[in-house]
Amino acid sequence: MKIFCQENLNEIKKVLQQLTNEQYNFPSNTLFGATIGQHVRHILEFYQCVLSGIKTNTINYDSRKRNPLIETDTHYAIQIIDNINTGLKTINSDKLLILEGDFCAVEGKQIKIQTSLLRELAYCLEHSIHHQALIKVGLLELNSIFLIEDTFGLAPATLRYRKQCGK
């Protein structure tokens, strides 16, 4: 699983290496004012939560730091990707973890769910692909869609299906 996550993060890194900070921070009309940088930050902070959770045996995506530097500076975001990839390399096996979260709009309804490290990495990968599809929309608005492969933001199952159907 970690290799798929690393490949996915490297796809994002490749895009960031080509974007200016102005493009990265452009408030997209089609994304209701969100920026590519905000979507990248969101992706990366979920991975950071998982890597931190390895040490504490608990993952809580709600308590992520929301670092504005990740969403405004492509070079810093690339450093974070490299740090996450380094952290992913240290994973040798699955591990039972607890997922803490408040899945309700009402405060104080936090629950704990048993999960595993590999399950949460799979979640991060799917979550990342979803946000990459939104990043693709932002790149289209910037007339910069040429920066990505056609497969950017598509789930592996979608890619296999399209290949099978000859699309």
Coordinates of C-alpha atoms in Angstrom, one line a residue:
M1 CA 0.0 0.0 0.0
K2 CA 2.8 2.4 0.9
I3 CA 4.2 2.3 -2.6
F4 CA 0.9 3.3 -4.1
C5 CA 0.7 6.2 -1.7
Q6 CA 4.2 7.3 -2.6
E7 CA 3.5 7.1 -6.3
N8 CA 0.4 9.2 -5.8
L9 CA 2.2 11.8 -3.8
N10 CA 4.9 12.0 -6.4
E11 CA 2.3 12.7 -9.0
I12 CA 1.2 15.7 -6.9
K13 CA 4.9 16.7 -6.5
K14 CA 5.4 16.7 -10.2
V15 CA 2.5 19.2 -10.6
L16 CA 3.8 21.4 -7.8
Q17 CA 7.2 21.6 -9.4
Q18 CA 5.6 23.2 -12.4
L19 CA 3.2 25.6 -10.7
T20 CA 4.0 29.1 -9.6
N21 CA 2.9 30.2 -6.2
E22 CA 0.5 32.5 -7.9
Q23 CA -1.2 29.6 -9.7
Y24 CA -1.1 27.5 -6.5
N25 CA -2.9 30.3 -4.6
F26 CA -5.4 31.3 -7.3
P27 CA -9.0 31.2 -5.8
S28 CA -10.9 29.1 -8.4
N29 CA -14.4 30.2 -9.3
T30 CA -15.3 26.6 -10.2
L31 CA -14.0 25.4 -6.8
F32 CA -16.0 28.0 -4.9
G33 CA -13.0 30.1 -4.1
A34 CA -10.8 27.2 -3.0
T35 CA -7.2 27.1 -4.2
I36 CA -5.1 24.2 -5.5
G37 CA -2.9 24.8 -2.5
Q38 CA -5.8 24.3 -0.1
H39 CA -6.5 20.9 -1.7
V40 CA -2.9 19.9 -1.5
R41 CA -2.6 20.9 2.1
H42 CA -5.7 18.9 2.9
I43 CA -4.3 15.8 1.3
L44 CA -0.9 16.1 2.9
E45 CA -2.2 16.7 6.4
F46 CA -4.2 13.5 6.3
Y47 CA -1.0 11.6 5.6
Q48 CA 0.7 13.5 8.4
C49 CA -2.1 12.4 10.8
V50 CA -1.5 8.8 9.9
L51 CA 2.2 9.0 10.3
S52 CA 1.7 10.7 13.7
G53 CA -0.9 8.1 14.6
I54 CA 1.7 5.3 14.3
K55 CA 3.5 6.7 17.4
T56 CA 0.3 7.2 19.4
N57 CA -1.7 4.3 18.1
T58 CA -4.5 6.9 17.4
I59 CA -5.4 8.8 14.3
N60 CA -7.7 11.9 14.5
Y61 CA -8.1 13.7 11.2
D62 CA -10.2 16.4 12.8
S63 CA -7.2 17.6 14.9
R64 CA -4.9 18.2 12.0
K65 CA -2.8 21.3 12.1
R66 CA -4.0 23.1 8.9
N67 CA -0.7 24.7 8.2
P68 CA -1.2 27.7 5.9
L69 CA 2.4 27.4 4.6
I70 CA 1.6 24.1 2.9
E71 CA -1.3 25.7 1.0
T72 CA 0.6 28.8 -0.1
D73 CA 4.2 27.7 -0.8
T74 CA 4.8 25.0 -3.4
H75 CA 8.4 24.5 -2.3
Y76 CA 7.3 23.9 1.3
A77 CA 4.5 21.6 0.1
I78 CA 7.2 19.6 -1.9
Q79 CA 9.3 19.3 1.3
I80 CA 6.3 18.0 3.2
I81 CA 5.7 15.4 0.4
D82 CA 9.3 14.3 0.7
N83 CA 8.9 14.0 4.5
I84 CA 5.8 12.0 4.1
N85 CA 7.4 9.7 1.6
T86 CA 10.4 9.2 4.0
G87 CA 7.9 8.3 6.7
L88 CA 6.1 5.9 4.5
K89 CA 9.4 4.1 3.7
T90 CA 9.7 3.2 7.4
I91 CA 6.5 1.2 7.5
N92 CA 7.2 -2.5 7.4
S93 CA 3.9 -4.0 8.5
D94 CA 0.3 -3.4 9.4
K95 CA -0.6 -2.2 12.8
L96 CA -3.9 -1.9 14.7
L97 CA -4.9 1.7 15.5
I98 CA -7.8 3.6 16.8
L99 CA -9.5 6.2 14.6
E100 CA -11.0 9.0 16.7
G101 CA -13.5 11.3 15.1
D102 CA -16.5 13.5 15.5
F103 CA -18.7 12.4 12.6
C104 CA -21.6 14.6 13.7
A105 CA -22.3 18.3 13.5
V106 CA -23.0 18.4 17.2
E107 CA -20.0 18.9 19.4
G108 CA -18.9 16.2 21.8
K109 CA -20.0 13.2 19.9
Q110 CA -16.5 11.9 19.3
I111 CA -16.3 8.1 18.7
K112 CA -13.4 5.7 18.5
I113 CA -13.2 3.0 15.8
Q114 CA -10.7 0.2 15.5
T115 CA -8.8 0.4 12.3
S116 CA -5.4 -0.5 10.9
L117 CA -2.4 1.4 9.5
L118 CA -2.9 -0.1 6.0
R119 CA -6.6 0.6 6.0
E120 CA -5.9 4.3 6.8
L121 CA -3.2 4.5 4.1
A122 CA -5.8 3.1 1.7
Y123 CA -8.2 5.8 2.8
C124 CA -5.5 8.5 2.4
L125 CA -4.9 7.3 -1.2
E126 CA -8.6 7.3 -2.1
H127 CA -8.9 10.7 -0.4
S128 CA -6.0 12.1 -2.3
I129 CA -7.4 10.9 -5.7
H130 CA -10.7 12.6 -4.9
H131 CA -8.9 15.9 -4.2
Q132 CA -6.7 15.4 -7.3
A133 CA -9.9 15.4 -9.4
L134 CA -10.7 18.8 -7.8
I135 CA -7.1 20.0 -8.4
K136 CA -7.6 19.0 -12.1
V137 CA -10.7 21.3 -12.2
G138 CA -8.5 24.1 -10.8
L139 CA -5.8 23.5 -13.4
L140 CA -8.4 23.6 -16.2
E141 CA -9.6 27.0 -15.0
L142 CA -5.9 28.1 -15.0
N143 CA -5.5 26.8 -18.6
S144 CA -2.8 24.6 -17.2
I145 CA -4.4 21.1 -17.7
F146 CA -1.3 20.3 -19.8
L147 CA 0.7 19.9 -16.6
I148 CA -0.9 16.6 -15.7
E149 CA -1.5 13.2 -17.3
D150 CA -5.0 12.2 -18.3
T151 CA -5.0 9.7 -15.4
F152 CA -4.4 12.3 -12.7
G153 CA -7.3 12.2 -10.3
L154 CA -8.8 8.9 -11.5
A155 CA -9.2 5.9 -9.3
P156 CA -7.3 2.8 -10.2
A157 CA -10.6 1.0 -10.7
T158 CA -11.7 3.6 -13.2
L159 CA -8.4 3.3 -15.1
R160 CA -8.8 -0.5 -15.2
Y161 CA -12.4 -0.2 -16.4
R162 CA -11.6 2.3 -19.1
K163 CA -8.7 0.1 -20.3
Q164 CA -11.0 -2.9 -20.4
C165 CA -13.7 -1.0 -22.4
G166 CA -11.1 0.5 -24.7
K167 CA -11.9 4.1 -23.6

